[in-house]
């Protein structure tokens, strides 16, 4: 049983570029949440997708957008990259039934230069 | 505003010692999770506590949820070098959104 998988594992982009990160949730899970973890900090909630719609959003600018597909996989898009967007981006999957346990992928390390 | 405060932020102790990590908030959570994270990897779920006053044990790790569901603690008995890592607490507010503390970086020296 595959857990949460994210791709790519590492990525280097230039300021102003756009990036797309991908996540496949754990089998049986239908909810995907994205988090940004800066170095030395705890993860910060970006947004959550359920039934292909954004259900909740954290305090992140509109440059951060996402999508969920019918197979529950998800993408995180960041436009007009800034140096401060450099971080570990984590995807977490869970079920939409009220169970609050979330399982994380290994993350995508994004470096903006 | 940091909703969850973890303490200490850094802890370095000798193998065999006991330790406690605290997670405090002024907010009430529907549940609270503890995660352990290795460098360059995602957090791995250790435990979920739901009921106020609940105590859960995982081998040498004991987790407690405060009666008011605002705080939690993680106690490790006879720490081992393999316990080294970043320990994160995360509270669930609504619809599974998790609010994380800043983490406690634990180092166990042989």
mmCIF file of N, CA and C in Angstrom, chain A:
data_model
loop_
_atom_site.group_PDB
_atom_site.id
_atom_site.type_symbol
_atom_site.label_atom_id
_atom_site.label_comp_id
_atom_site.label_asym_id
_atom_site.label_seq_id
_atom_site.Cartn_x
_atom_site.Cartn_y
_atom_site.Cartn_z
ATOM 1 N N UNK A 1 0.854 -1.188 0.000
ATOM 2 C CA UNK A 1 0.000 0.000 0.000
ATOM 3 C C UNK A 1 0.890 1.238 0.000
ATOM 4 N N UNK A 2 0.859 1.969 -1.126
ATOM 5 C CA UNK A 2 1.696 3.151 -1.222
ATOM 6 C C UNK A 2 1.147 4.224 -0.297
ATOM 7 N N UNK A 3 2.056 4.918 0.340
ATOM 8 C CA UNK A 3 1.654 6.050 1.156
ATOM 9 C C UNK A 3 1.490 7.263 0.274
ATOM 10 N N UNK A 4 1.659 8.426 0.858
ATOM 11 C CA UNK A 4 1.549 9.686 0.124
ATOM 12 C C UNK A 4 2.831 9.888 -0.676
ATOM 13 N N UNK A 5 2.700 10.120 -1.969
ATOM 14 C CA UNK A 5 3.878 10.328 -2.803
ATOM 15 C C UNK A 5 3.851 11.717 -3.416
ATOM 16 N N UNK A 6 5.023 12.353 -3.419
ATOM 17 C CA UNK A 6 5.154 13.701 -3.965
ATOM 18 C C UNK A 6 6.257 13.724 -5.017
ATOM 19 N N UNK A 7 6.048 14.585 -6.016
ATOM 20 C CA UNK A 7 7.087 14.761 -7.035
ATOM 21 C C UNK A 7 7.125 16.208 -7.492
ATOM 22 N N UNK A 8 8.302 16.709 -7.874
ATOM 23 C CA UNK A 8 9.595 16.047 -7.690
ATOM 24 C C UNK A 8 10.060 16.138 -6.233
ATOM 25 N N UNK A 9 11.168 15.517 -5.914
ATOM 26 C CA UNK A 9 11.700 15.601 -4.547
ATOM 27 C C UNK A 9 12.485 16.889 -4.339
ATOM 28 N N UNK A 10 13.145 17.331 -5.374
ATOM 29 C CA UNK A 10 13.912 18.578 -5.304
ATOM 30 C C UNK A 10 13.688 19.377 -6.581
ATOM 31 N N UNK A 11 13.763 20.702 -6.443
ATOM 32 C CA UNK A 11 13.513 21.575 -7.584
ATOM 33 C C UNK A 11 14.223 22.898 -7.354
ATOM 34 N N UNK A 12 14.881 23.389 -8.399
ATOM 35 C CA UNK A 12 15.503 24.713 -8.330
ATOM 36 C C UNK A 12 14.868 25.582 -9.407
ATOM 37 N N UNK A 13 14.375 26.757 -9.009
ATOM 38 C CA UNK A 13 13.735 27.681 -9.939
ATOM 39 C C UNK A 13 14.329 29.069 -9.764
ATOM 40 N N UNK A 14 14.117 29.899 -10.764
ATOM 41 C CA UNK A 14 14.582 31.280 -10.736
ATOM 42 C C UNK A 14 13.428 32.193 -10.337
ATOM 43 N N UNK A 15 13.752 33.280 -9.684
ATOM 44 C CA UNK A 15 12.737 34.275 -9.306
ATOM 45 C C UNK A 15 11.872 34.645 -10.506
ATOM 46 N N UNK A 16 10.578 34.738 -10.280
ATOM 47 C CA UNK A 16 9.653 35.113 -11.334
ATOM 48 C C UNK A 16 9.067 33.937 -12.106
ATOM 49 N N UNK A 17 9.705 32.779 -11.979
ATOM 50 C CA UNK A 17 9.186 31.604 -12.673
ATOM 51 C C UNK A 17 7.973 31.036 -11.955
ATOM 52 N N UNK A 18 7.388 30.029 -12.597
ATOM 53 C CA UNK A 18 6.234 29.338 -12.043
ATOM 54 C C UNK A 18 6.619 27.881 -11.788
ATOM 55 N N UNK A 19 5.978 27.272 -10.789
ATOM 56 C CA UNK A 19 6.299 25.890 -10.453
ATOM 57 C C UNK A 19 5.014 25.107 -10.165
ATOM 58 N N UNK A 20 5.041 23.826 -10.508
ATOM 59 C CA UNK A 20 3.928 22.927 -10.193
ATOM 60 C C UNK A 20 4.458 21.724 -9.442
ATOM 61 N N UNK A 21 3.890 21.476 -8.281
ATOM 62 C CA UNK A 21 4.248 20.329 -7.459
ATOM 63 C C UNK A 21 3.072 19.362 -7.451
ATOM 64 N N UNK A 22 3.386 18.071 -7.355
ATOM 65 C CA UNK A 22 2.345 17.054 -7.462
ATOM 66 C C UNK A 22 2.300 16.145 -6.250
ATOM 67 N N UNK A 23 1.087 15.616 -5.986
ATOM 68 C CA UNK A 23 0.880 14.772 -4.809
ATOM 69 C C UNK A 23 -0.161 13.706 -5.124
ATOM 70 N N UNK A 24 0.156 12.471 -4.759
ATOM 71 C CA UNK A 24 -0.825 11.385 -4.818
ATOM 72 C C UNK A 24 -1.130 10.950 -3.405
ATOM 73 N N UNK A 25 -2.389 10.979 -2.991
ATOM 74 C CA UNK A 25 -2.707 10.659 -1.601
ATOM 75 C C UNK A 25 -2.607 9.165 -1.318
ATOM 76 N N UNK A 26 -2.628 8.851 -0.043
ATOM 77 C CA UNK A 26 -2.648 7.459 0.410
ATOM 78 C C UNK A 26 -3.928 6.799 -0.093
ATOM 79 N N UNK A 27 -3.814 5.513 -0.415
ATOM 80 C CA UNK A 27 -4.975 4.775 -0.900
ATOM 81 C C UNK A 27 -6.132 4.873 0.091
ATOM 82 N N UNK A 28 -7.309 5.202 -0.431
ATOM 83 C CA UNK A 28 -8.486 5.316 0.423
ATOM 84 C C UNK A 28 -8.723 6.714 0.960
ATOM 85 N N UNK A 29 -7.784 7.609 0.750
ATOM 86 C CA UNK A 29 -7.928 8.990 1.215
ATOM 87 C C UNK A 29 -8.443 9.880 0.089
ATOM 88 N N UNK A 30 -9.297 10.837 0.453
ATOM 89 C CA UNK A 30 -9.902 11.694 -0.556
ATOM 90 C C UNK A 30 -9.619 13.186 -0.336
ATOM 91 N N UNK A 31 -8.890 13.501 0.701
ATOM 92 C CA UNK A 31 -8.630 14.898 1.057
ATOM 93 C C UNK A 31 -7.126 15.155 1.030
ATOM 94 N N UNK A 32 -6.746 16.238 0.375
ATOM 95 C CA UNK A 32 -5.326 16.584 0.267
ATOM 96 C C UNK A 32 -5.122 17.995 0.817
ATOM 97 N N UNK A 33 -4.145 18.123 1.681
ATOM 98 C CA UNK A 33 -3.773 19.431 2.226
ATOM 99 C C UNK A 33 -2.324 19.713 1.872
ATOM 100 N N UNK A 34 -2.022 20.975 1.644
ATOM 101 C CA UNK A 34 -0.661 21.393 1.325
ATOM 102 C C UNK A 34 -0.132 22.298 2.441
ATOM 103 N N UNK A 35 1.145 22.098 2.763
ATOM 104 C CA UNK A 35 1.806 22.877 3.802
ATOM 105 C C UNK A 35 3.155 23.365 3.275
ATOM 106 N N UNK A 36 3.567 24.519 3.788
ATOM 107 C CA UNK A 36 4.893 25.064 3.498
ATOM 108 C C UNK A 36 5.703 25.039 4.789
ATOM 109 N N UNK A 37 6.897 24.464 4.724
ATOM 110 C CA UNK A 37 7.744 24.419 5.917
ATOM 111 C C UNK A 37 9.066 25.113 5.617
ATOM 112 N N UNK A 38 9.232 26.288 6.184
ATOM 113 C CA UNK A 38 10.507 26.995 6.059
ATOM 114 C C UNK A 38 11.520 26.340 6.983
ATOM 115 N N UNK A 39 12.778 26.585 6.696
ATOM 116 C CA UNK A 39 13.853 25.970 7.465
ATOM 117 C C UNK A 39 13.742 26.335 8.940
ATOM 118 N N UNK A 40 13.744 25.336 9.805
ATOM 119 C CA UNK A 40 13.704 25.579 11.238
ATOM 120 C C UNK A 40 12.334 25.921 11.793
ATOM 121 N N UNK A 41 11.302 25.797 10.972
ATOM 122 C CA UNK A 41 9.943 26.131 11.407
ATOM 123 C C UNK A 41 9.025 24.924 11.294
ATOM 124 N N UNK A 42 7.860 25.021 11.913
ATOM 125 C CA UNK A 42 6.843 24.005 11.714
ATOM 126 C C UNK A 42 6.096 24.274 10.414
ATOM 127 N N UNK A 43 5.428 23.274 9.873
ATOM 128 C CA UNK A 43 4.661 23.468 8.631
ATOM 129 C C UNK A 43 3.539 24.495 8.800
ATOM 130 N N UNK A 44 3.298 25.266 7.733
ATOM 131 C CA UNK A 44 2.211 26.253 7.707
ATOM 132 C C UNK A 44 1.191 25.821 6.656
ATOM 133 N N UNK A 45 -0.064 25.836 7.047
ATOM 134 C CA UNK A 45 -1.153 25.384 6.177
ATOM 135 C C UNK A 45 -1.346 26.347 5.014
ATOM 136 N N UNK A 46 -1.360 25.782 3.786
ATOM 137 C CA UNK A 46 -1.605 26.596 2.587
ATOM 138 C C UNK A 46 -3.068 26.498 2.195
ATOM 139 N N UNK A 47 -3.511 25.309 1.844
ATOM 140 C CA UNK A 47 -4.930 25.069 1.537
ATOM 141 C C UNK A 47 -5.212 23.580 1.534
ATOM 142 N N UNK A 48 -6.518 23.270 1.430
ATOM 143 C CA UNK A 48 -6.978 21.892 1.465
ATOM 144 C C UNK A 48 -7.989 21.661 0.348
ATOM 145 N N UNK A 49 -7.908 20.501 -0.289
ATOM 146 C CA UNK A 49 -8.832 20.151 -1.354
ATOM 147 C C UNK A 49 -9.627 18.910 -0.986
ATOM 148 N N UNK A 50 -10.913 18.984 -1.265
ATOM 149 C CA UNK A 50 -11.825 17.876 -1.027
ATOM 150 C C UNK A 50 -12.876 17.921 -2.119
ATOM 151 N N UNK A 51 -13.152 16.793 -2.726
ATOM 152 C CA UNK A 51 -14.130 16.706 -3.820
ATOM 153 C C UNK A 51 -13.816 17.729 -4.914
ATOM 154 N N UNK A 52 -12.543 17.847 -5.219
ATOM 155 C CA UNK A 52 -12.022 18.677 -6.316
ATOM 156 C C UNK A 52 -12.231 20.177 -6.088
ATOM 157 N N UNK A 53 -12.530 20.552 -4.851
ATOM 158 C CA UNK A 53 -12.697 21.979 -4.563
ATOM 159 C C UNK A 53 -11.830 22.393 -3.373
ATOM 160 N N UNK A 54 -11.421 23.638 -3.377
ATOM 161 C CA UNK A 54 -10.663 24.180 -2.255
ATOM 162 C C UNK A 54 -11.621 24.369 -1.082
ATOM 163 N N UNK A 55 -11.354 23.667 0.017
ATOM 164 C CA UNK A 55 -12.288 23.694 1.145
ATOM 165 C C UNK A 55 -11.851 24.703 2.217
ATOM 166 N N UNK A 56 -10.543 24.839 2.384
ATOM 167 C CA UNK A 56 -10.013 25.786 3.361
ATOM 168 C C UNK A 56 -8.751 26.395 2.782
ATOM 169 N N UNK A 57 -8.432 27.595 3.244
ATOM 170 C CA UNK A 57 -7.227 28.257 2.772
ATOM 171 C C UNK A 57 -6.557 28.953 3.933
ATOM 172 N N UNK A 58 -5.247 28.869 3.983
ATOM 173 C CA UNK A 58 -4.466 29.570 4.994
ATOM 174 C C UNK A 58 -4.101 30.956 4.510
ATOM 175 N N UNK A 59 -3.197 31.596 5.211
ATOM 176 C CA UNK A 59 -2.831 32.975 4.914
ATOM 177 C C UNK A 59 -1.716 33.042 3.871
ATOM 178 N N UNK A 60 -2.028 32.632 2.668
ATOM 179 C CA UNK A 60 -1.065 32.659 1.570
ATOM 180 C C UNK A 60 -1.653 33.464 0.421
ATOM 181 N N UNK A 61 -0.789 34.174 -0.333
ATOM 182 C CA UNK A 61 -1.287 35.026 -1.431
ATOM 183 C C UNK A 61 -1.859 34.194 -2.583
ATOM 184 N N UNK A 62 -2.533 34.909 -3.474
ATOM 185 C CA UNK A 62 -3.174 34.256 -4.611
ATOM 186 C C UNK A 62 -2.172 33.632 -5.580
ATOM 187 N N UNK A 63 -0.889 33.951 -5.411
ATOM 188 C CA UNK A 63 0.137 33.300 -6.256
ATOM 189 C C UNK A 63 0.152 31.792 -6.037
ATOM 190 N N UNK A 64 -0.364 31.394 -4.890
ATOM 191 C CA UNK A 64 -0.451 29.977 -4.563
ATOM 192 C C UNK A 64 -1.848 29.481 -4.951
ATOM 193 N N UNK A 65 -1.873 28.514 -5.850
ATOM 194 C CA UNK A 65 -3.151 27.952 -6.262
ATOM 195 C C UNK A 65 -3.016 26.439 -6.359
ATOM 196 N N UNK A 66 -4.152 25.781 -6.458
ATOM 197 C CA UNK A 66 -4.090 24.330 -6.492
ATOM 198 C C UNK A 66 -5.201 23.726 -7.311
ATOM 199 N N UNK A 67 -5.149 22.416 -7.349
ATOM 200 C CA UNK A 67 -6.165 21.669 -8.087
ATOM 201 C C UNK A 67 -6.215 20.256 -7.541
ATOM 202 N N UNK A 68 -7.421 19.685 -7.550
ATOM 203 C CA UNK A 68 -7.549 18.274 -7.220
ATOM 204 C C UNK A 68 -8.248 17.571 -8.364
ATOM 205 N N UNK A 69 -7.769 16.418 -8.722
ATOM 206 C CA UNK A 69 -8.297 15.657 -9.846
ATOM 207 C C UNK A 69 -9.285 14.600 -9.366
ATOM 208 N N UNK A 70 -10.079 14.034 -10.290
ATOM 209 C CA UNK A 70 -11.061 13.025 -9.878
ATOM 210 C C UNK A 70 -10.456 11.826 -9.160
ATOM 211 N N UNK A 71 -9.186 11.516 -9.418
ATOM 212 C CA UNK A 71 -8.550 10.383 -8.717
ATOM 213 C C UNK A 71 -7.958 10.810 -7.379
ATOM 214 N N UNK A 72 -8.296 12.019 -6.915
ATOM 215 C CA UNK A 72 -7.905 12.603 -5.620
ATOM 216 C C UNK A 72 -6.472 13.151 -5.592
ATOM 217 N N UNK A 73 -5.676 12.910 -6.646
ATOM 218 C CA UNK A 73 -4.348 13.514 -6.665
ATOM 219 C C UNK A 73 -4.485 15.029 -6.763
ATOM 220 N N UNK A 74 -3.389 15.713 -6.456
ATOM 221 C CA UNK A 74 -3.478 17.172 -6.366
ATOM 222 C C UNK A 74 -2.210 17.832 -6.884
ATOM 223 N N UNK A 75 -2.361 19.050 -7.295
ATOM 224 C CA UNK A 75 -1.222 19.881 -7.702
ATOM 225 C C UNK A 75 -1.223 21.176 -6.909
ATOM 226 N N UNK A 76 -0.024 21.669 -6.636
ATOM 227 C CA UNK A 76 0.169 22.983 -6.042
ATOM 228 C C UNK A 76 0.934 23.812 -7.060
ATOM 229 N N UNK A 77 0.393 24.953 -7.419
ATOM 230 C CA UNK A 77 1.048 25.860 -8.355
ATOM 231 C C UNK A 77 1.446 27.141 -7.641
ATOM 232 N N UNK A 78 2.660 27.593 -7.902
ATOM 233 C CA UNK A 78 3.096 28.874 -7.359
ATOM 234 C C UNK A 78 3.597 29.721 -8.527
ATOM 235 N N UNK A 79 3.000 30.903 -8.691
ATOM 236 C CA UNK A 79 3.396 31.820 -9.760
ATOM 237 C C UNK A 79 4.326 32.901 -9.224
ATOM 238 N N UNK A 80 5.067 33.522 -10.146
ATOM 239 C CA UNK A 80 5.915 34.671 -9.808
ATOM 240 C C UNK A 80 6.742 34.393 -8.566
ATOM 241 N N UNK A 81 7.537 33.352 -8.625
ATOM 242 C CA UNK A 81 8.298 32.893 -7.461
ATOM 243 C C UNK A 81 9.181 33.985 -6.863
ATOM 244 N N UNK A 82 9.208 33.994 -5.540
ATOM 245 C CA UNK A 82 10.062 34.892 -4.767
ATOM 246 C C UNK A 82 11.104 34.059 -4.035
ATOM 247 N N UNK A 83 12.200 34.715 -3.656
ATOM 248 C CA UNK A 83 13.234 34.011 -2.900
ATOM 249 C C UNK A 83 12.638 33.391 -1.626
ATOM 250 N N UNK A 84 11.691 34.094 -1.029
ATOM 251 C CA UNK A 84 11.078 33.639 0.217
ATOM 252 C C UNK A 84 10.173 32.433 0.060
ATOM 253 N N UNK A 85 9.934 32.023 -1.182
ATOM 254 C CA UNK A 85 9.131 30.825 -1.398
ATOM 255 C C UNK A 85 9.959 29.553 -1.248
ATOM 256 N N UNK A 86 11.247 29.705 -1.091
ATOM 257 C CA UNK A 86 12.125 28.553 -0.884
ATOM 258 C C UNK A 86 11.729 27.866 0.414
ATOM 259 N N UNK A 87 11.409 26.580 0.321
ATOM 260 C CA UNK A 87 10.909 25.848 1.489
ATOM 261 C C UNK A 87 10.711 24.397 1.115
ATOM 262 N N UNK A 88 10.358 23.590 2.118
ATOM 263 C CA UNK A 88 9.909 22.216 1.894
ATOM 264 C C UNK A 88 8.392 22.261 1.792
ATOM 265 N N UNK A 89 7.857 21.791 0.689
ATOM 266 C CA UNK A 89 6.405 21.782 0.490
ATOM 267 C C UNK A 89 5.894 20.368 0.745
ATOM 268 N N UNK A 90 4.978 20.280 1.687
ATOM 269 C CA UNK A 90 4.472 18.998 2.148
ATOM 270 C C UNK A 90 3.022 18.810 1.745
ATOM 271 N N UNK A 91 2.718 17.606 1.335
ATOM 272 C CA UNK A 91 1.353 17.223 1.030
ATOM 273 C C UNK A 91 0.902 16.244 2.099
ATOM 274 N N UNK A 92 -0.302 16.408 2.585
ATOM 275 C CA UNK A 92 -0.861 15.499 3.580
ATOM 276 C C UNK A 92 -2.196 14.984 3.089
ATOM 277 N N UNK A 93 -2.440 13.693 3.268
ATOM 278 C CA UNK A 93 -3.730 13.160 2.865
ATOM 279 C C UNK A 93 -4.490 12.644 4.074
ATOM 280 N N UNK A 94 -5.796 12.677 3.950
ATOM 281 C CA UNK A 94 -6.669 12.228 5.022
ATOM 282 C C UNK A 94 -8.014 11.870 4.399
ATOM 283 N N UNK A 95 -8.937 11.425 5.245
ATOM 284 C CA UNK A 95 -10.276 11.144 4.740
ATOM 285 C C UNK A 95 -11.193 12.296 5.099
ATOM 286 N N UNK A 96 -12.241 12.471 4.314
ATOM 287 C CA UNK A 96 -13.144 13.586 4.549
ATOM 288 C C UNK A 96 -14.259 13.279 5.510
ATOM 289 N N UNK A 97 -14.063 12.202 6.306
ATOM 290 C CA UNK A 97 -15.148 11.746 7.157
ATOM 291 C C UNK A 97 -15.070 12.315 8.563
ATOM 292 N N UNK A 98 -14.155 13.230 8.787
ATOM 293 C CA UNK A 98 -14.011 13.806 10.111
ATOM 294 C C UNK A 98 -12.825 13.255 10.875
ATOM 295 N N UNK A 99 -12.246 12.158 10.386
ATOM 296 C CA UNK A 99 -11.031 11.636 11.010
ATOM 297 C C UNK A 99 -9.916 12.639 10.790
ATOM 298 N N UNK A 100 -9.285 13.086 11.849
ATOM 299 C CA UNK A 100 -8.323 14.171 11.710
ATOM 300 C C UNK A 100 -6.906 13.692 11.476
ATOM 301 N N UNK A 101 -6.675 12.403 11.399
ATOM 302 C CA UNK A 101 -5.305 11.930 11.203
ATOM 303 C C UNK A 101 -4.869 12.221 9.772
ATOM 304 N N UNK A 102 -3.710 12.860 9.658
ATOM 305 C CA UNK A 102 -3.167 13.208 8.352
ATOM 306 C C UNK A 102 -1.820 12.540 8.189
ATOM 307 N N UNK A 103 -1.571 12.038 6.989
ATOM 308 C CA UNK A 103 -0.320 11.364 6.685
ATOM 309 C C UNK A 103 0.406 12.167 5.612
ATOM 310 N N UNK A 104 1.694 12.389 5.840
ATOM 311 C CA UNK A 104 2.467 13.276 4.991
ATOM 312 C C UNK A 104 3.339 12.527 3.991
ATOM 313 N N UNK A 105 3.559 13.181 2.856
ATOM 314 C CA UNK A 105 4.555 12.721 1.911
ATOM 315 C C UNK A 105 5.936 13.162 2.354
ATOM 316 N N UNK A 106 6.934 12.814 1.545
ATOM 317 C CA UNK A 106 8.318 13.147 1.909
ATOM 318 C C UNK A 106 8.652 14.601 1.602
ATOM 319 N N UNK A 107 7.760 15.257 0.856
ATOM 320 C CA UNK A 107 7.970 16.672 0.580
ATOM 321 C C UNK A 107 8.732 16.947 -0.707
ATOM 322 N N UNK A 108 8.582 18.159 -1.172
ATOM 323 C CA UNK A 108 9.361 18.674 -2.317
ATOM 324 C C UNK A 108 10.173 19.861 -1.817
ATOM 325 N N UNK A 109 11.477 19.750 -1.942
ATOM 326 C CA UNK A 109 12.348 20.861 -1.529
ATOM 327 C C UNK A 109 12.488 21.821 -2.700
ATOM 328 N N UNK A 110 11.909 23.016 -2.571
ATOM 329 C CA UNK A 110 11.967 24.044 -3.615
ATOM 330 C C UNK A 110 12.985 25.099 -3.228
ATOM 331 N N UNK A 111 13.912 25.346 -4.120
ATOM 332 C CA UNK A 111 14.888 26.411 -3.928
ATOM 333 C C UNK A 111 14.699 27.435 -5.032
ATOM 334 N N UNK A 112 14.502 28.687 -4.645
ATOM 335 C CA UNK A 112 14.340 29.779 -5.604
ATOM 336 C C UNK A 112 15.601 30.630 -5.555
ATOM 337 N N UNK A 113 16.225 30.800 -6.730
ATOM 338 C CA UNK A 113 17.496 31.547 -6.776
ATOM 339 C C UNK A 113 17.351 32.817 -7.613
#
